Short mmCIF file of C-alpha atoms in Angstrom, two decimals:
data_model
loop_
_atom_site.label_atom_id
_atom_site.label_comp_id
_atom_site.label_asym_id
_atom_site.label_seq_id
_atom_site.Cartn_x
_atom_site.Cartn_y
_atom_site.Cartn_z
CA MET R 1 -88.90 37.21 -19.67
CA ALA R 2 -91.38 35.20 -21.28
CA LEU R 3 -94.48 35.06 -19.79
CA HIS R 4 -95.42 32.08 -17.19
CA ILE R 5 -98.40 31.42 -15.26
CA PHE R 6 -99.20 29.11 -12.19
CA ASN R 7 -101.15 26.54 -13.79
CA THR R 8 -103.12 24.86 -10.37
CA MET R 9 -103.55 21.95 -12.74
CA GLY R 10 -99.36 21.15 -12.84
CA ARG R 11 -99.16 23.94 -9.56
CA GLN R 12 -97.03 24.93 -11.05
CA LEU R 13 -95.03 28.44 -12.79
CA GLU R 14 -95.07 27.54 -16.50
CA PRO R 15 -94.45 28.98 -19.53
CA PHE R 16 -97.79 30.71 -21.41
CA THR R 17 -97.61 29.71 -25.00
CA PRO R 18 -101.08 30.28 -27.19
CA GLN R 19 -102.17 27.09 -28.90
CA ASP R 20 -102.95 28.78 -31.84
CA ASP R 21 -100.69 31.67 -33.12
CA ASN R 22 -101.08 34.96 -31.43
CA HIS R 23 -104.38 34.34 -30.46
CA VAL R 24 -106.33 33.53 -26.57
CA ARG R 25 -108.92 32.41 -25.44
CA MET R 26 -110.39 33.18 -21.61
CA TYR R 27 -113.23 31.61 -19.67
CA VAL R 28 -114.20 33.31 -16.67
CA CYS R 29 -116.80 31.89 -14.35
CA GLY R 30 -118.85 34.77 -13.76
CA MET R 31 -122.11 35.53 -11.63
CA THR R 32 -124.96 34.55 -10.35
CA VAL R 33 -127.55 37.52 -10.72
CA TYR R 34 -130.57 36.85 -8.37
CA ASP R 35 -128.21 39.42 -5.89
CA LEU R 36 -125.67 42.42 -6.70
CA CYS R 37 -122.00 41.64 -6.86
CA HIS R 38 -120.12 41.77 -3.39
CA LEU R 39 -116.30 43.08 -3.60
CA GLY R 40 -115.59 38.93 -3.67
CA HIS R 41 -117.37 39.58 -7.36
CA ALA R 42 -115.30 42.42 -7.66
CA ARG R 43 -112.05 40.63 -6.86
CA VAL R 44 -112.68 37.97 -9.17
CA MET R 45 -113.08 40.93 -12.32
CA VAL R 46 -110.47 43.03 -11.82
CA VAL R 47 -108.18 40.03 -11.89
CA PHE R 48 -109.06 38.88 -15.39
CA ASP R 49 -109.41 42.47 -16.36
CA ILE R 50 -106.08 43.15 -15.30
CA ILE R 51 -104.92 39.09 -16.88
CA GLN R 52 -106.93 40.09 -20.31
CA ARG R 53 -104.72 43.95 -20.73
CA TRP R 54 -101.61 42.53 -20.26
CA LEU R 55 -102.21 40.01 -22.94
CA LYS R 56 -103.41 42.36 -24.95
CA ALA R 57 -100.23 44.49 -23.73
CA CYS R 58 -97.90 41.70 -25.08
CA GLY R 59 -99.83 41.81 -28.31
CA TYR R 60 -102.25 39.15 -28.48
CA GLN R 61 -105.66 38.84 -29.97
CA VAL R 62 -107.83 38.54 -26.75
CA THR R 63 -110.64 36.03 -26.62
CA TYR R 64 -112.06 37.36 -23.08
CA VAL R 65 -115.73 34.93 -21.87
CA ARG R 66 -117.56 35.54 -18.26
CA ASN R 67 -120.72 33.92 -18.74
CA ILE R 68 -123.65 34.79 -16.76
CA THR R 69 -125.68 32.19 -14.31
CA ASP R 70 -129.20 33.08 -15.43
CA ILE R 71 -131.40 30.17 -14.10
CA ASP R 72 -130.65 28.39 -10.77
CA ASP R 73 -132.16 27.94 -7.21
CA LYS R 74 -130.59 30.77 -5.63
CA ILE R 75 -132.68 32.74 -9.00
CA ILE R 76 -136.43 30.98 -8.52
CA LYS R 77 -136.24 31.43 -4.63
CA ARG R 78 -135.50 35.32 -4.87
CA ALA R 79 -137.94 35.83 -7.79
CA LEU R 80 -140.24 34.36 -5.80
CA GLU R 81 -140.30 36.09 -2.69
CA ASN R 82 -140.11 39.77 -4.60
CA GLY R 83 -143.24 39.18 -6.54
CA GLU R 84 -141.69 38.95 -9.93
CA SER R 85 -140.37 37.04 -13.70
CA ILE R 86 -136.96 34.97 -13.40
CA ARG R 87 -136.00 37.28 -16.51
CA SER R 88 -136.52 40.94 -14.09
CA LEU R 89 -135.09 39.77 -11.65
CA THR R 90 -132.23 38.45 -13.55
CA ASP R 91 -132.63 41.43 -16.31
CA ARG R 92 -131.63 44.30 -12.49
CA MET R 93 -128.57 42.30 -11.75
CA ILE R 94 -127.21 41.79 -14.55
CA ALA R 95 -128.03 46.14 -15.46
CA ALA R 96 -126.31 46.21 -11.54
CA LEU R 97 -123.48 44.26 -12.44
CA HIS R 98 -122.95 45.98 -15.42
CA GLU R 99 -122.73 49.04 -13.23
CA ASP R 100 -120.40 48.44 -10.54
CA ALA R 101 -117.49 46.87 -13.14
CA ASP R 102 -117.95 49.64 -15.42
CA ARG R 103 -117.21 51.46 -11.61
CA LEU R 104 -114.45 50.09 -11.53
CA PHE R 105 -113.14 50.58 -15.02
CA ILE R 106 -113.69 47.05 -16.00
CA GLU R 107 -113.14 46.72 -20.13
CA ARG R 108 -116.77 44.35 -20.84
CA PRO R 109 -115.95 40.96 -22.31
CA THR R 110 -115.96 40.44 -25.54
CA HIS R 111 -118.52 38.16 -25.16
CA GLU R 112 -120.88 36.95 -21.73
CA PRO R 113 -123.44 34.02 -22.52
CA ARG R 114 -126.62 33.98 -20.19
CA ALA R 115 -126.52 30.32 -19.75
CA THR R 116 -130.49 30.45 -20.74
CA GLU R 117 -129.06 30.97 -24.36
CA TYR R 118 -127.55 27.99 -24.44
CA VAL R 119 -130.26 25.10 -23.13
CA PRO R 120 -129.92 23.24 -26.02
CA GLN R 121 -125.47 22.75 -25.67
CA MET R 122 -126.28 21.82 -22.78
CA LEU R 123 -128.94 18.47 -23.95
CA ASP R 124 -126.48 17.84 -26.92
CA ILE R 125 -123.60 17.94 -23.81
CA ILE R 126 -125.77 15.57 -22.17
CA GLU R 127 -127.12 13.42 -24.48
CA ARG R 128 -122.98 12.55 -25.34
CA LEU R 129 -122.71 12.43 -22.08
CA GLN R 130 -125.43 9.67 -21.92
CA ALA R 131 -123.92 7.64 -25.11
CA LYS R 132 -120.93 7.17 -23.99
CA GLY R 133 -122.00 5.73 -20.65
CA LEU R 134 -121.12 8.58 -18.50
CA ALA R 135 -124.40 10.29 -17.34
CA TYR R 136 -127.74 8.60 -16.56
CA GLN R 137 -131.42 9.28 -16.01
CA ALA R 138 -132.39 8.59 -12.28
CA ASP R 139 -135.28 7.14 -10.42
CA GLY R 140 -136.73 10.93 -10.18
CA GLY R 141 -135.97 11.79 -12.87
CA ASP R 142 -132.82 13.96 -12.81
CA VAL R 143 -129.91 13.36 -15.80
CA ASP R 144 -126.50 12.74 -13.65
CA TYR R 145 -123.41 12.38 -14.66
CA SER R 146 -121.15 8.80 -13.44
CA VAL R 147 -118.22 9.98 -11.67
CA ARG R 148 -116.59 6.34 -10.96
CA LYS R 149 -116.82 5.92 -15.05
CA PHE R 150 -114.70 9.66 -15.49
CA PRO R 151 -110.81 7.82 -14.45
CA ALA R 152 -110.15 11.48 -14.20
CA TYR R 153 -112.26 13.27 -12.06
CA GLY R 154 -109.96 14.71 -9.63
CA LYS R 155 -107.21 16.04 -11.27
CA LEU R 156 -107.85 19.78 -11.09
CA SER R 157 -108.17 19.57 -7.65
CA GLY R 158 -106.11 17.10 -6.76
CA LYS R 159 -108.55 14.28 -4.66
CA SER R 160 -108.86 11.42 -5.67
CA ILE R 161 -112.17 8.85 -5.58
CA ASP R 162 -111.91 7.46 -2.78
CA GLU R 163 -110.34 10.54 -0.51
CA LEU R 164 -113.86 11.56 -2.03
CA ARG R 165 -116.12 8.58 -0.45
CA ALA R 166 -113.95 8.09 3.02
CA GLY R 167 -114.57 11.84 3.75
CA GLU R 168 -117.79 11.58 2.79
CA ARG R 169 -120.79 11.45 5.35
CA VAL R 170 -123.92 9.92 5.05
CA ALA R 171 -125.65 11.48 1.69
CA VAL R 172 -128.95 11.26 0.43
CA LEU R 173 -129.25 9.74 -3.16
CA ASP R 174 -131.86 10.94 -4.60
CA GLY R 175 -132.10 8.17 -6.92
CA LYS R 176 -128.48 8.80 -7.34
CA GLN R 177 -126.67 5.53 -7.82
CA ASP R 178 -123.46 7.29 -6.88
CA PRO R 179 -123.25 9.61 -4.26
CA LEU R 180 -120.14 11.42 -5.89
CA ASP R 181 -122.46 11.98 -8.91
CA PHE R 182 -123.65 15.44 -9.73
CA VAL R 183 -126.95 16.73 -11.76
CA LEU R 184 -126.80 18.10 -15.18
CA TRP R 185 -129.42 17.69 -15.79
CA LYS R 186 -133.03 18.13 -13.73
CA SER R 187 -135.74 17.35 -13.73
CA ALA R 188 -139.00 20.07 -13.53
CA LYS R 189 -140.71 20.95 -9.89
CA ALA R 190 -144.75 21.24 -10.22
CA ASN R 191 -144.74 25.23 -7.58
CA GLU R 192 -141.29 26.44 -10.85
CA PRO R 193 -142.57 28.89 -12.59
CA ASP R 194 -142.64 28.04 -16.69
CA GLU R 195 -139.53 29.77 -17.36
CA ALA R 196 -137.80 27.65 -15.48
CA LYS R 197 -138.51 24.86 -17.28
CA TRP R 198 -137.57 23.73 -21.16
CA PRO R 199 -138.37 21.21 -23.36
CA SER R 200 -135.79 17.63 -23.12
CA ALA R 201 -135.50 14.12 -23.96
CA TYR R 202 -135.65 13.59 -20.60
CA GLY R 203 -138.54 15.34 -19.94
CA LEU R 204 -139.63 18.65 -18.56
CA GLY R 205 -136.93 20.59 -16.47
CA ARG R 206 -133.76 22.75 -16.67
CA PRO R 207 -129.89 22.35 -16.12
CA GLY R 208 -127.64 21.77 -13.19
CA TRP R 209 -125.27 24.16 -12.50
CA HIS R 210 -120.99 22.99 -13.59
CA ILE R 211 -123.56 21.84 -17.21
CA GLU R 212 -123.86 25.59 -18.63
CA CYS R 213 -119.86 26.57 -17.75
CA SER R 214 -118.88 23.64 -19.68
CA ALA R 215 -122.05 24.75 -23.21
CA MET R 216 -121.22 28.12 -23.01
CA SER R 217 -117.16 27.60 -23.18
CA HIS R 218 -117.48 24.40 -25.68
CA ALA R 219 -119.61 26.97 -27.77
CA LEU R 220 -118.16 30.34 -27.73
CA LEU R 221 -114.26 29.08 -27.57
CA GLY R 222 -114.09 25.10 -28.39
CA GLU R 223 -113.68 22.16 -27.61
CA SER R 224 -110.14 22.72 -25.95
CA PHE R 225 -108.51 26.66 -25.02
CA ASP R 226 -105.97 28.31 -23.94
CA ILE R 227 -107.16 29.22 -20.35
CA HIS R 228 -109.90 28.61 -17.37
CA GLY R 229 -110.32 31.00 -14.69
CA GLY R 230 -112.41 31.67 -11.40
CA GLY R 231 -112.30 31.97 -8.15
CA ALA R 232 -110.28 29.38 -5.50
CA ASP R 233 -114.19 28.67 -4.60
CA LEU R 234 -114.72 27.24 -7.89
CA GLN R 235 -111.79 24.37 -7.90
CA PHE R 236 -113.85 22.04 -6.46
CA PRO R 237 -116.18 20.98 -7.29
CA HIS R 238 -117.70 23.65 -9.97
CA HIS R 239 -114.40 23.73 -12.34
CA GLU R 240 -113.71 19.85 -11.47
CA ASN R 241 -117.31 18.73 -12.81
CA GLU R 242 -116.32 20.90 -15.91
CA ILE R 243 -113.46 18.73 -17.04
CA ALA R 244 -115.66 15.88 -16.24
CA GLN R 245 -118.44 16.80 -18.68
CA SER R 246 -116.31 18.52 -21.56
CA GLU R 247 -113.41 16.20 -21.73
CA GLY R 248 -115.86 13.32 -21.25
CA ALA R 249 -117.83 14.85 -23.86
CA PHE R 250 -114.81 15.32 -26.40
CA GLY R 251 -112.36 13.58 -25.99
CA LYS R 252 -109.94 16.20 -25.48
CA THR R 253 -108.59 18.36 -22.50
CA MET R 254 -110.86 21.50 -22.45
CA ALA R 255 -107.83 24.02 -20.58
CA ARG R 256 -104.49 24.09 -20.76
CA PHE R 257 -104.32 27.35 -17.81
CA TRP R 258 -106.73 26.82 -15.55
CA ILE R 259 -106.12 30.66 -13.09
CA HIS R 260 -107.52 31.26 -9.46
CA ASN R 261 -107.70 33.95 -6.78
CA GLY R 262 -106.88 34.06 -3.63
CA PHE R 263 -110.56 34.53 -1.25
CA VAL R 264 -111.40 38.27 0.49
CA ARG R 265 -111.10 37.80 4.22
CA VAL R 266 -113.09 39.85 6.77
CA ASP R 267 -111.03 40.08 9.80
CA ASN R 268 -109.09 36.63 8.91
CA GLU R 269 -112.65 34.82 7.52
CA LYS R 270 -113.67 34.44 4.44
CA MET R 271 -115.78 36.62 2.71
CA SER R 272 -118.97 35.09 1.89
CA LYS R 273 -123.24 35.45 1.82
CA SER R 274 -123.99 32.26 4.34
CA LEU R 275 -121.74 33.85 6.89
CA GLY R 276 -123.29 37.49 6.24
CA ASN R 277 -119.21 39.54 6.19
CA PHE R 278 -119.62 40.72 3.03
CA PHE R 279 -119.54 44.01 1.36
CA THR R 280 -121.54 44.41 -1.76
CA ILE R 281 -119.56 46.73 -4.18
CA ARG R 282 -122.01 49.07 -3.89
CA GLU R 283 -121.48 49.97 -0.17
CA VAL R 284 -117.65 50.19 -0.34
CA LEU R 285 -118.20 52.39 -3.25
CA GLU R 286 -120.10 54.30 -0.82
CA ARG R 287 -117.16 54.85 0.90
CA TYR R 288 -114.46 55.11 -1.48
CA ASP R 289 -113.07 56.25 -4.79
CA PRO R 290 -113.44 53.47 -7.78
CA GLU R 291 -110.55 53.77 -8.55
CA THR R 292 -109.70 53.41 -5.63
CA VAL R 293 -110.93 50.12 -4.57
CA ARG R 294 -109.46 47.95 -8.14
CA PHE R 295 -105.88 50.01 -6.62
CA PHE R 296 -106.61 48.39 -3.47
CA ILE R 297 -106.95 44.87 -5.38
CA ILE R 298 -104.07 44.56 -7.32
CA ARG R 299 -101.74 45.61 -4.50
CA ALA R 300 -102.14 42.01 -3.84
CA HIS R 301 -101.10 39.09 -5.80
CA TYR R 302 -104.00 37.74 -6.95
CA ARG R 303 -103.58 34.10 -5.83
CA SER R 304 -103.83 35.63 -2.20
CA PRO R 305 -105.87 36.10 -0.35
CA LEU R 306 -107.25 39.73 0.14
CA ASN R 307 -108.65 40.56 3.50
CA TYR R 308 -110.32 43.48 3.43
CA SER R 309 -110.28 47.00 6.21
CA ASP R 310 -111.15 50.63 6.08
CA THR R 311 -107.60 50.97 7.63
CA HIS R 312 -106.66 49.27 3.90
CA LEU R 313 -108.50 50.71 1.55
CA ASP R 314 -107.01 54.45 3.32
CA ASP R 315 -103.77 53.53 2.49
CA ALA R 316 -104.77 52.89 -0.56
CA HIS R 317 -105.97 55.68 -1.29
CA ALA R 318 -103.63 57.66 -0.37
CA ALA R 319 -100.91 55.58 -1.99
CA LEU R 320 -102.27 56.44 -4.95
CA LEU R 321 -103.07 59.59 -4.32
CA ARG R 322 -99.39 59.93 -4.23
CA LEU R 323 -99.07 59.05 -7.66
CA TYR R 324 -102.06 61.41 -9.37
CA THR R 325 -100.04 63.70 -7.31
CA ALA R 326 -96.05 63.19 -9.00
CA LEU R 327 -98.80 63.39 -12.48
CA ASP R 328 -100.71 66.68 -11.98
CA LEU R 329 -96.72 68.48 -10.42
CA VAL R 330 -95.44 67.36 -14.02
CA SER R 331 -98.20 66.73 -16.90
CA PRO R 332 -97.67 63.81 -19.45
CA GLU R 333 -99.92 65.67 -22.31
CA GLY R 334 -98.71 65.38 -25.55
CA VAL R 335 -95.67 62.77 -25.16
CA GLN R 336 -95.04 60.16 -26.43
CA PRO R 337 -93.58 56.88 -23.53
CA ASP R 338 -90.31 54.94 -23.75
CA MET R 339 -91.62 51.58 -23.46
CA GLN R 340 -87.91 50.66 -23.29
CA HIS R 341 -86.28 52.37 -21.09
CA PRO R 342 -85.20 50.49 -18.38
CA LEU R 343 -88.39 50.48 -15.59
CA ALA R 344 -90.69 49.97 -17.46
CA GLU R 345 -88.67 46.51 -19.09
CA ARG R 346 -88.86 45.69 -15.49
CA PHE R 347 -92.64 46.37 -15.11
CA ALA R 348 -92.59 43.76 -17.70
CA VAL R 349 -91.04 41.47 -16.14
CA ALA R 350 -92.68 42.04 -12.97
CA MET R 351 -96.86 41.02 -14.77
CA ASN R 352 -94.50 38.53 -17.25
CA ASP R 353 -93.71 36.34 -13.78
CA ASP R 354 -97.30 35.36 -13.28
CA PHE R 355 -99.27 38.20 -13.62
CA ASN R 356 -96.59 40.17 -10.49
CA THR R 357 -98.67 43.36 -9.14
CA PRO R 358 -97.73 44.41 -6.69
CA GLU R 359 -94.25 44.37 -8.38
CA ALA R 360 -94.86 45.70 -11.22
CA ILE R 361 -97.33 48.57 -9.23
CA ALA R 362 -93.92 49.59 -7.10
CA VAL R 363 -91.79 50.12 -10.43
CA LEU R 364 -94.82 52.63 -10.20
CA PHE R 365 -93.46 54.26 -7.31
CA GLU R 366 -90.40 54.05 -8.66
CA LEU R 367 -90.94 56.28 -11.36
CA ALA R 368 -93.09 58.34 -9.24
CA ALA R 369 -90.21 59.25 -7.71
CA GLU R 370 -88.07 60.47 -10.36
CA VAL R 371 -90.86 62.56 -12.21
CA ASN R 372 -91.05 64.26 -8.85
CA ARG R 373 -86.77 64.39 -8.82
CA SER R 374 -86.93 64.66 -12.41
CA GLN R 375 -89.68 66.85 -13.40
CA SER R 376 -89.77 64.41 -16.55
CA ARG R 377 -92.46 64.01 -19.35
CA GLU R 378 -91.17 61.68 -20.91
CA LEU R 379 -91.22 59.87 -17.17
CA ALA R 380 -94.90 60.86 -16.77
CA ALA R 381 -95.71 59.67 -19.42
CA LEU R 382 -94.10 56.11 -18.44
CA LEU R 383 -96.07 56.99 -15.44
CA ARG R 384 -99.75 57.39 -16.68
CA GLN R 385 -98.52 54.29 -19.34
CA LEU R 386 -98.07 51.46 -17.49
CA GLY R 387 -100.47 52.74 -15.09
CA GLY R 388 -103.07 52.60 -17.93
CA ILE R 389 -101.68 48.41 -18.70
CA LEU R 390 -103.59 48.50 -15.45
CA GLY R 391 -106.56 50.28 -15.59
CA LEU R 392 -105.88 52.92 -12.85
CA LEU R 393 -103.78 56.83 -13.62
CA GLN R 394 -106.10 57.30 -16.75
CA ARG R 395 -108.14 60.13 -15.06
CA GLN R 396 -106.87 64.50 -14.73
CA PRO R 397 -104.76 64.41 -11.24
CA GLN R 398 -107.46 67.02 -9.91
CA ASP R 399 -110.81 64.82 -10.98
CA PHE R 400 -108.86 62.24 -8.69
CA MET R 401 -107.71 64.45 -5.74
CA HIS R 402 -111.15 66.52 -6.02
CA ALA R 403 -113.39 62.42 -5.80
CA GLY R 404 -115.98 63.45 -3.51
CA SER R 405 -116.68 66.93 -3.30
CA THR R 406 -119.69 68.99 -4.88
CA ALA R 407 -119.57 71.99 -6.99
CA GLU R 408 -120.86 74.34 -3.93
CA ASP R 409 -116.98 72.76 -1.59
CA GLU R 410 -114.84 73.19 -4.26
CA ALA R 411 -116.74 76.12 -4.72
CA TRP R 412 -115.93 77.47 -0.74
CA ILE R 413 -112.45 75.81 -1.16
CA ASN R 414 -111.54 77.94 -4.20
CA THR R 415 -112.70 81.04 -2.23
CA MET R 416 -110.56 79.75 0.93
CA ILE R 417 -108.48 79.61 -1.65
CA GLU R 418 -107.79 83.05 -3.05
CA GLU R 419 -108.55 84.59 0.52
CA ARG R 420 -105.16 83.00 2.00
CA ALA R 421 -103.43 84.41 -1.62
CA ALA R 422 -104.50 88.19 -0.42
CA ALA R 423 -103.84 87.72 2.64
CA LYS R 424 -100.13 86.29 2.60
CA LYS R 425 -100.28 88.93 -0.15
CA ALA R 426 -101.12 91.49 2.38
CA LYS R 427 -98.45 89.51 4.74
CA ASP R 428 -101.54 88.34 7.43
CA PHE R 429 -99.80 85.50 8.04
CA ALA R 430 -101.58 84.78 11.20
CA ARG R 431 -105.29 84.76 8.62
CA ALA R 432 -103.39 82.35 6.26
CA ASP R 433 -102.07 80.04 8.50
CA ALA R 434 -105.91 79.87 10.19
CA ILE R 435 -106.84 79.38 6.42
CA ARG R 436 -104.85 76.59 5.55
CA ALA R 437 -106.15 75.28 9.37
CA GLU R 438 -109.48 75.49 8.95
CA LEU R 439 -109.27 73.80 5.68
CA ALA R 440 -107.37 70.37 7.57
CA ASP R 441 -109.74 70.22 9.53
CA LYS R 442 -112.10 69.38 6.97
CA GLY R 443 -109.92 67.34 5.07
CA ILE R 444 -108.48 69.91 3.05
CA GLU R 445 -104.51 69.44 1.73
CA LEU R 446 -103.11 72.41 -0.30
CA LYS R 447 -99.97 72.01 -2.57
CA ASP R 448 -98.58 74.79 -3.21
CA SER R 449 -95.92 75.45 -6.12
CA ALA R 450 -94.69 77.80 -8.30
CA ALA R 451 -97.65 77.88 -10.57
CA GLY R 452 -99.69 77.84 -8.07
CA THR R 453 -101.86 76.24 -5.21
CA THR R 454 -103.62 73.25 -5.61
CA TRP R 455 -105.59 70.76 -3.32
CA GLN R 456 -106.48 67.78 -2.60
CA LYS R 457 -108.80 65.92 -0.26
CA LYS R 458 -107.17 64.00 2.23
CA SER R 459 -107.15 59.40 2.95
#
């Protein structure tokens, strides 16, 4: 089965081929770096990491751009509250973003442009839009996009101009000609720091949020590219506005495929800072192994809601432990996997069906069961290889099983295992059972085999 992707633009599965032979160009809207990343950000990063990994596994060259918004109202406000420069704040948050992403085994994108590095390109697009009658300078000095003059507005979200007008509340125009218009260039305010102001033909100011992505995607991927992605919350108005800007300026289809991942939910409510029900990646990683968190995210289809709970994460850990246990019992080291094996082909069919990771993971569990039954090193190698495409199962099994244990913990556990072995040798089975029970009370599960006794932390 050839790769098919659910295209938000057409609202259906469509066969995928890149515009340029074997080269896929993909842009994903990244983070606004005024605070630590939360689990919703983690889902976006993991989802598109999986997508670019699978595209590479299919033999494509991938240019993957994930931007960073480093100038924004929230950033300015937070920097002023902290008494630090905007650059100091954004540098710290970008470093934290990278640390969190690295821990989740997320590969770095090909390019990670910062918005502040592309202000001249943004101004060029604004000038093009103004020359075409799609932008105007409002009374207050801002430059706004004239939505009604772009006939295709609403084609991504399915919202027509008439529907938008019918649903709008009384709006403050702030110099706009129409309440639907959105800002391209914000006129500088006296109380804003100098580092938030750039010179332009419209006076000192800074870019609006939407224009940033149009400029960065155009500069790094061209006027038209293959895939544009992001969270479902960006479909409208952000992505709709990007289309209006880019297609209005250059007259070409901005992106052929639009991919949107579903929300993360807590108690069936969307996780968001405004609701106060969000968890930072770091808070979650204080309690759970990073690979467990990654596995939890990809067990759900990327378009489905992802419901966060300790129960679901505990279950993810237990499930991942089963896969690692198979690799612990049968080493795949030094063995080449058979990528023509029927289970490898089923894995490919699942991933080619709109990156269906739940089905792909089901194949991993079938493989693990076969490894346990047959003790086949070739199947163990295939399990590890397919897991690697998802960014899983690349650690030594014992490293995962012992994750979170200190050196002192491990020394004590090993001492107890040795004492238990001596008790069994002396036929003191009551003492051996007591040691097993004592370890179990502390969350340590023992596994006996012909090769000896190993241990793992229970989920």
